[in-house]
Tab-separated table of C-alpha atoms and ligand atoms in Angstrom:
chain	number	residue	atom	x	y	z
A	141	UNK	CA	4.803	-20.330	3.570
A	142	UNK	CA	2.877	-17.104	3.531
A	143	UNK	CA	3.597	-13.412	3.545
A	144	UNK	CA	2.996	-11.671	6.890
A	145	UNK	CA	2.144	-8.098	5.942
A	146	UNK	CA	2.867	-5.002	3.900
A	147	UNK	CA	5.819	-3.615	5.847
A	148	UNK	CA	6.921	-0.517	3.952
A	149	UNK	CA	6.664	1.303	0.641
A	150	UNK	CA	9.471	3.238	-1.028
A	151	UNK	CA	8.767	5.972	-3.575
A	152	UNK	CA	11.030	8.224	-5.585
A	153	UNK	CA	9.938	11.854	-5.762
A	154	UNK	CA	10.955	14.989	-7.618
A	155	UNK	CA	9.944	17.373	-4.804
A	156	UNK	CA	10.985	16.190	-1.371
A	157	UNK	CA	10.094	19.452	0.329
A	158	UNK	CA	6.489	19.111	-0.826
A	159	UNK	CA	6.446	15.536	0.459
A	160	UNK	CA	7.819	16.689	3.803
A	161	UNK	CA	4.883	19.049	4.306
A	162	UNK	CA	2.251	16.797	2.750
A	163	UNK	CA	3.358	13.757	4.732
A	164	UNK	CA	3.491	15.442	8.114
A	165	UNK	CA	1.001	18.315	8.090
A	166	UNK	CA	-1.662	16.842	5.776
A	167	UNK	CA	-1.410	13.043	6.214
A	168	UNK	CA	-0.286	13.273	9.835
A	169	UNK	CA	2.725	10.982	9.469
A	170	UNK	CA	5.709	11.496	11.770
A	171	UNK	CA	9.071	12.181	10.183
A	172	UNK	CA	11.819	9.993	11.616
A	173	UNK	CA	14.794	12.035	12.773
A	174	UNK	CA	17.094	10.067	10.452
A	175	UNK	CA	15.441	11.841	7.488
A	176	UNK	CA	17.562	14.213	5.394
A	177	UNK	CA	17.532	16.102	2.078
A	178	UNK	CA	17.788	12.842	0.117
A	179	UNK	CA	15.444	10.561	2.030
A	180	UNK	CA	12.306	11.083	4.080
A	181	UNK	CA	11.371	8.236	6.424
A	182	UNK	CA	7.767	8.589	7.525
A	183	UNK	CA	6.428	6.771	10.583
A	184	UNK	CA	2.889	5.598	11.354
A	185	UNK	CA	3.782	3.668	14.487
A	186	UNK	CA	6.866	2.338	16.263
A	187	UNK	CA	8.544	1.366	12.989
A	188	UNK	CA	11.181	3.919	11.901
A	189	UNK	CA	10.304	3.705	8.203
A	190	UNK	CA	6.848	2.822	6.859
A	191	UNK	CA	6.767	5.216	3.900
A	192	UNK	CA	10.207	6.029	2.504
A	193	UNK	CA	10.428	8.847	-0.040
A	194	UNK	CA	13.739	9.251	-1.867
A	195	UNK	CA	14.839	12.157	-4.052
A	196	UNK	CA	14.763	11.094	-7.708
A	197	UNK	CA	14.060	12.101	-11.311
A	198	UNK	CA	10.561	10.626	-11.319
A	199	UNK	CA	7.537	10.358	-9.074
A	200	UNK	CA	7.258	6.604	-8.989
A	201	UNK	CA	6.996	3.450	-6.962
A	202	UNK	CA	10.492	2.212	-6.057
A	203	UNK	CA	9.605	-0.837	-3.938
A	204	UNK	CA	6.889	-2.557	-1.960
A	205	UNK	CA	8.353	-4.223	1.143
A	206	UNK	CA	6.705	-7.545	2.041
A	207	UNK	CA	7.398	-8.871	5.512
A	208	UNK	CA	7.987	-12.554	6.236
A	209	UNK	CA	7.727	-13.876	9.771
A	210	UNK	CA	11.279	-14.956	10.504
A	211	UNK	CA	14.590	-15.964	8.969
A	212	UNK	CA	13.315	-19.397	7.900
A	213	UNK	CA	10.285	-17.905	6.121
A	214	UNK	CA	12.523	-15.284	4.513
A	215	UNK	CA	15.034	-17.850	3.215
A	216	UNK	CA	12.143	-19.977	1.942
A	217	UNK	CA	10.607	-17.111	-0.060
A	218	UNK	CA	14.006	-16.222	-1.559
A	219	UNK	CA	14.393	-19.854	-2.655
A	220	UNK	CA	10.837	-19.950	-4.000
A	221	UNK	CA	11.406	-16.754	-6.004
A	222	UNK	CA	14.573	-18.149	-7.546
A	223	UNK	CA	12.847	-21.448	-8.331
A	224	UNK	CA	10.041	-19.511	-10.068
A	225	UNK	CA	12.572	-17.888	-12.395
A	226	UNK	CA	12.403	-14.445	-10.776
A	227	UNK	CA	15.605	-12.452	-10.491
A	228	UNK	CA	16.545	-11.945	-6.857
A	229	UNK	CA	19.277	-9.663	-5.567
A	230	UNK	CA	20.304	-9.935	-1.918
A	231	UNK	CA	20.419	-6.595	-0.104
A	232	UNK	CA	23.521	-5.505	1.823
A	233	UNK	CA	23.919	-4.313	5.410
A	234	UNK	CA	23.705	-0.622	4.461
A	235	UNK	CA	20.458	-1.242	2.582
A	236	UNK	CA	19.029	-3.183	5.503
A	237	UNK	CA	19.908	-0.314	7.844
A	238	UNK	CA	18.256	2.185	5.474
A	239	UNK	CA	15.045	0.123	5.680
A	240	UNK	CA	15.412	-0.698	9.383
A	241	UNK	CA	15.129	-4.430	8.662
A	242	UNK	CA	17.303	-7.417	9.531
A	243	UNK	CA	17.753	-8.703	5.958
A	244	UNK	CA	16.092	-8.137	2.599
A	245	UNK	CA	16.223	-9.062	-1.076
A	246	UNK	CA	15.077	-7.188	-4.167
A	247	UNK	CA	12.947	-8.634	-6.964
A	248	UNK	CA	10.049	-7.798	-9.305
A	249	UNK	CA	6.690	-9.366	-10.053
A	250	UNK	CA	5.469	-10.631	-13.419
A	251	UNK	CA	4.170	-7.165	-14.355
A	252	UNK	CA	7.554	-5.615	-13.529
A	253	UNK	CA	6.418	-4.031	-10.254
A	254	UNK	CA	9.468	-3.737	-7.971
A	255	UNK	CA	9.223	-5.365	-4.560
A	256	UNK	CA	11.406	-6.508	-1.697
A	257	UNK	CA	11.034	-9.341	0.789
A	258	UNK	CA	12.433	-8.978	4.298
A	259	UNK	CA	12.269	-10.193	7.852
A	260	UNK	CA	12.928	-8.503	11.176
A	261	UNK	CA	12.461	-4.888	12.146
A	262	UNK	CA	15.334	-2.955	13.712
A	263	UNK	CA	15.454	0.332	15.577
A	264	UNK	CA	11.863	0.269	16.868
A	265	UNK	CA	10.789	3.390	18.754
A	266	UNK	CA	7.902	3.883	21.148
A	267	UNK	CA	7.362	7.614	20.831
A	268	UNK	CA	4.958	7.856	17.878
A	269	UNK	CA	2.998	11.103	17.859
A	270	UNK	CA	1.210	12.409	14.780
A	271	UNK	CA	2.181	16.007	13.973
A	272	UNK	CA	-1.377	16.577	12.658
A	273	UNK	CA	-3.075	15.008	15.662
A	274	UNK	CA	-4.125	11.699	14.060
A	275	UNK	CA	-5.135	9.504	16.983
A	276	UNK	CA	-3.873	6.197	15.624
A	277	UNK	CA	-2.916	4.551	12.361
A	278	UNK	CA	-4.175	0.971	12.066
A	279	UNK	CA	-0.987	-1.088	11.714
A	280	UNK	CA	0.519	-3.666	14.107
A	281	UNK	CA	0.439	-7.253	12.827
A	282	UNK	CA	-1.670	-6.008	9.882
A	283	UNK	CA	1.219	-3.987	8.487
A	284	UNK	CA	1.106	-0.442	7.140
A	285	UNK	CA	-2.017	-0.855	5.009
A	286	UNK	CA	-2.585	-2.038	1.458
A	287	UNK	CA	-1.193	-1.224	-1.945
A	288	UNK	CA	-2.786	-1.541	-5.400
A	289	UNK	CA	-0.421	-2.212	-8.293
A	290	UNK	CA	-0.850	-2.176	-12.072
A	291	UNK	CA	-0.896	-5.581	-13.761
A	292	UNK	CA	-2.076	-5.520	-17.392
A	293	UNK	CA	-0.969	-9.189	-17.543
A	294	UNK	CA	-3.399	-9.921	-14.707
A	295	UNK	CA	-3.587	-13.725	-14.760
A	296	UNK	CA	0.159	-14.263	-14.791
A	297	UNK	CA	0.825	-11.658	-12.088
A	298	UNK	CA	-2.036	-12.828	-9.876
A	299	UNK	CA	-0.779	-16.396	-10.141
A	300	UNK	CA	2.710	-15.245	-9.117
A	301	UNK	CA	1.417	-13.617	-5.925
A	302	UNK	CA	-0.780	-16.548	-4.908
A	303	UNK	CA	1.476	-19.452	-5.894
A	304	UNK	CA	4.949	-18.025	-5.184
A	305	UNK	CA	4.580	-15.137	-2.694
A	306	UNK	CA	2.009	-16.773	-0.444
A	307	UNK	CA	-1.030	-14.494	-0.773
A	308	UNK	CA	-4.623	-15.717	-0.486
A	309	UNK	CA	-7.538	-14.480	-2.577
A	310	UNK	CA	-10.020	-12.113	-0.930
A	311	UNK	CA	-12.204	-10.744	-3.744
A	312	UNK	CA	-12.283	-10.558	-7.539
A	313	UNK	CA	-14.027	-7.328	-8.584
A	314	UNK	CA	-15.061	-6.564	-12.151
A	315	UNK	CA	-16.316	-3.086	-13.058
A	316	UNK	CA	-17.594	-1.588	-16.336
A	317	UNK	CA	-14.947	-0.310	-18.771
A	318	UNK	CA	-13.744	3.274	-18.163
A	319	UNK	CA	-14.465	4.095	-21.826
A	320	UNK	CA	-16.302	2.496	-24.699
A	321	UNK	CA	-14.238	-0.204	-26.456
A	322	UNK	CA	-11.860	-0.419	-23.464
A	323	UNK	CA	-11.660	-3.688	-21.508
A	324	UNK	CA	-13.643	-4.147	-18.305
A	325	UNK	CA	-11.770	-3.110	-15.188
A	326	UNK	CA	-10.665	-6.014	-13.017
A	327	UNK	CA	-9.238	-5.672	-9.518
A	328	UNK	CA	-8.076	-8.771	-7.631
A	329	UNK	CA	-7.725	-8.346	-3.883
A	330	UNK	CA	-5.393	-10.585	-1.909
A	331	UNK	CA	-4.660	-10.974	1.774
A	332	UNK	CA	-1.518	-11.743	3.699
A	333	UNK	CA	-1.337	-13.789	6.902
A	334	UNK	CA	-3.156	-11.164	8.982
A	335	UNK	CA	-6.811	-10.095	9.336
A	336	UNK	CA	-6.690	-7.090	6.962
A	337	UNK	CA	-9.135	-7.738	4.087
A	338	UNK	CA	-6.408	-7.097	1.531
A	339	UNK	CA	-2.772	-6.103	1.744
A	340	UNK	CA	-2.407	-6.180	-2.045
A	341	UNK	CA	-4.647	-5.665	-5.053
A	342	UNK	CA	-3.846	-5.823	-8.754
A	343	UNK	CA	-5.509	-3.614	-11.377
A	344	UNK	CA	-5.540	-4.641	-15.041
A	345	UNK	CA	-4.496	-1.236	-16.453
A	346	UNK	CA	-1.068	0.428	-16.632
A	347	UNK	CA	-0.415	3.416	-14.336
A	348	UNK	CA	2.400	5.945	-15.040
A	349	UNK	CA	3.544	6.205	-11.406
A	350	UNK	CA	3.695	2.425	-11.045
A	351	UNK	CA	1.246	2.532	-8.140
A	352	UNK	CA	-2.557	2.752	-8.336
A	353	UNK	CA	-2.779	3.846	-4.695
A	354	UNK	CA	-1.714	3.029	-1.177
A	355	UNK	CA	-3.882	3.372	1.897
A	356	UNK	CA	-3.259	4.976	5.261
A	357	UNK	CA	-5.889	3.572	7.634
A	358	UNK	CA	-6.825	5.367	10.834
A	359	UNK	CA	-8.969	4.299	13.782
A	360	UNK	CA	-11.806	6.841	13.620
A	361	UNK	CA	-14.125	8.633	11.212
A	362	UNK	CA	-13.112	11.909	12.846
A	363	UNK	CA	-9.503	11.362	11.797
A	364	UNK	CA	-10.723	10.755	8.214
A	365	UNK	CA	-12.874	13.902	8.258
A	366	UNK	CA	-10.138	16.046	9.790
A	367	UNK	CA	-7.656	14.842	7.152
A	368	UNK	CA	-10.166	15.610	4.390
A	369	UNK	CA	-10.419	19.150	5.784
A	370	UNK	CA	-6.615	19.510	5.744
A	371	UNK	CA	-6.426	18.166	2.162
A	372	UNK	CA	-9.050	20.597	0.903
A	373	UNK	CA	-7.666	23.565	2.825
A	374	UNK	CA	-4.217	22.913	1.320
A	375	UNK	CA	-5.739	22.742	-2.171
A	376	UNK	CA	-4.908	19.136	-3.030
A	377	UNK	CA	-7.172	17.472	-5.608
A	378	UNK	CA	-9.271	14.480	-4.735
A	379	UNK	CA	-9.149	11.424	-6.957
A	380	UNK	CA	-12.348	10.216	-5.329
A	381	UNK	CA	-14.870	11.630	-2.876
A	382	UNK	CA	-15.709	10.058	0.478
A	383	UNK	CA	-17.396	6.678	0.164
A	384	UNK	CA	-17.668	3.163	1.593
A	385	UNK	CA	-16.278	0.194	-0.335
A	386	UNK	CA	-18.313	-3.018	-0.488
A	387	UNK	CA	-15.579	-5.596	-0.203
A	388	UNK	CA	-13.445	-4.282	2.657
A	389	UNK	CA	-16.112	-1.942	4.077
A	390	UNK	CA	-13.565	0.912	4.181
A	391	UNK	CA	-14.892	4.457	4.545
A	392	UNK	CA	-12.328	6.560	2.718
A	393	UNK	CA	-11.434	9.287	0.271
A	394	UNK	CA	-8.581	9.406	-2.227
A	395	UNK	CA	-6.224	12.359	-2.555
A	396	UNK	CA	-3.792	13.025	-5.387
A	397	UNK	CA	-0.584	13.578	-3.456
A	398	UNK	CA	2.747	15.058	-4.572
A	399	UNK	CA	3.838	13.884	-8.018
A	400	UNK	CA	0.443	12.339	-8.728
A	401	UNK	CA	0.792	9.555	-6.144
A	402	UNK	CA	-2.740	8.582	-5.067
A	403	UNK	CA	-3.360	7.971	-1.378
A	404	UNK	CA	-6.512	6.501	0.093
A	405	UNK	CA	-7.197	7.667	3.649
A	406	UNK	CA	-9.792	5.630	5.482
A	407	UNK	CA	-11.144	3.838	8.518
A	408	UNK	CA	-13.337	0.852	9.418
A	409	UNK	CA	-11.617	-1.668	7.132
A	410	UNK	CA	-12.912	-5.205	7.523
A	411	UNK	CA	-10.805	-7.683	9.495
A	412	UNK	CA	-11.338	-11.313	8.632
A	413	UNK	CA	-10.621	-14.726	10.145
A	414	UNK	CA	-9.340	-16.503	7.034
A	415	UNK	CA	-10.115	-19.974	8.269
A	416	UNK	CA	-13.077	-21.251	6.239
A	417	UNK	CA	-13.173	-18.034	4.182
A	418	UNK	CA	-14.541	-18.350	0.665
A	419	UNK	CA	-13.058	-15.778	-1.748
A	420	UNK	CA	-15.781	-13.549	-3.196
A	421	UNK	CA	-16.548	-12.426	-6.743
A	422	UNK	CA	-18.162	-9.023	-7.031
A	423	UNK	CA	-19.372	-6.460	-9.530
A	424	UNK	CA	-20.160	-3.549	-7.216
A	425	UNK	CA	-17.386	-1.394	-5.795
A	426	UNK	CA	-19.141	0.828	-3.301
A	427	UNK	CA	-22.121	1.023	-0.961
A	428	UNK	CA	-22.128	4.798	-1.398
A	429	UNK	CA	-19.874	7.645	-2.519
A	430	UNK	CA	-16.407	7.272	-4.017
A	431	UNK	CA	-17.312	9.416	-7.001
A	432	UNK	CA	-14.306	9.664	-9.291
A	433	UNK	CA	-13.080	13.257	-9.599
A	434	UNK	CA	-11.512	13.914	-13.038
A	435	UNK	CA	-8.133	15.665	-12.916
A	436	UNK	CA	-8.283	19.436	-13.384
A	437	UNK	CA	-6.473	20.505	-16.548
B	530	FE2	FE1	-7.751	0.793	-1.434
């Protein structure tokens, strides 16, 4: 059994009106017409809800939605989660409708990161058009992108994703400590059952928002450059300048979005045939660029 793709991400946010503008005018996502004052459902493609932002008291990750291929795969992962000792709560029909999925269950990983497993997409639409003129988001069978989650208990959490959830290892990256006497940084990249280099990565440090970053991948460098222009014109801070990663070859920048949620915006991510793939171990993050930009006080 293996996980198919990253299907959706749900965040809670303290300022939905800022998200509405940021999501549509800056990131170029399309707002589904079912959105209201409590919930924004952003589209990247024919799926009615890829990024769901709900009004809340905190700016935080609420759930990562992992897609499984069909009902049998879904029932198998629910059983496997229960057998592993994870708490699993079955979602109801209203919750499934809110996510535009056939059925889902709620759980958490070994670091406490909330996630959901689901199968089936409902309410597909074929009228995607980016309000900011983004040509195409790279989705399809590869899902909405990738997400990086905090996991200070790295070994235990990594083992959970590979042995229970059905992820495969892509790369194990170690970088120098961010400060003297701090531990080295370790990021473990894992792939789902699709060609995207990684759908999930774990980072061995805690993060207040519960999410290190998520990526929106587009099909051209011009869409990356145009988005960078929009970000800078609107006055949003960068978390990292433009650069190209070594392991997934992504050319991207990172913006600090509403509520401190970091979003990577990139193109040219590596797509891999996993048959005969040997997971890599690396110590270099970037070919060029990706200079960290310290937050402005
Ligand atoms: Fe990334």
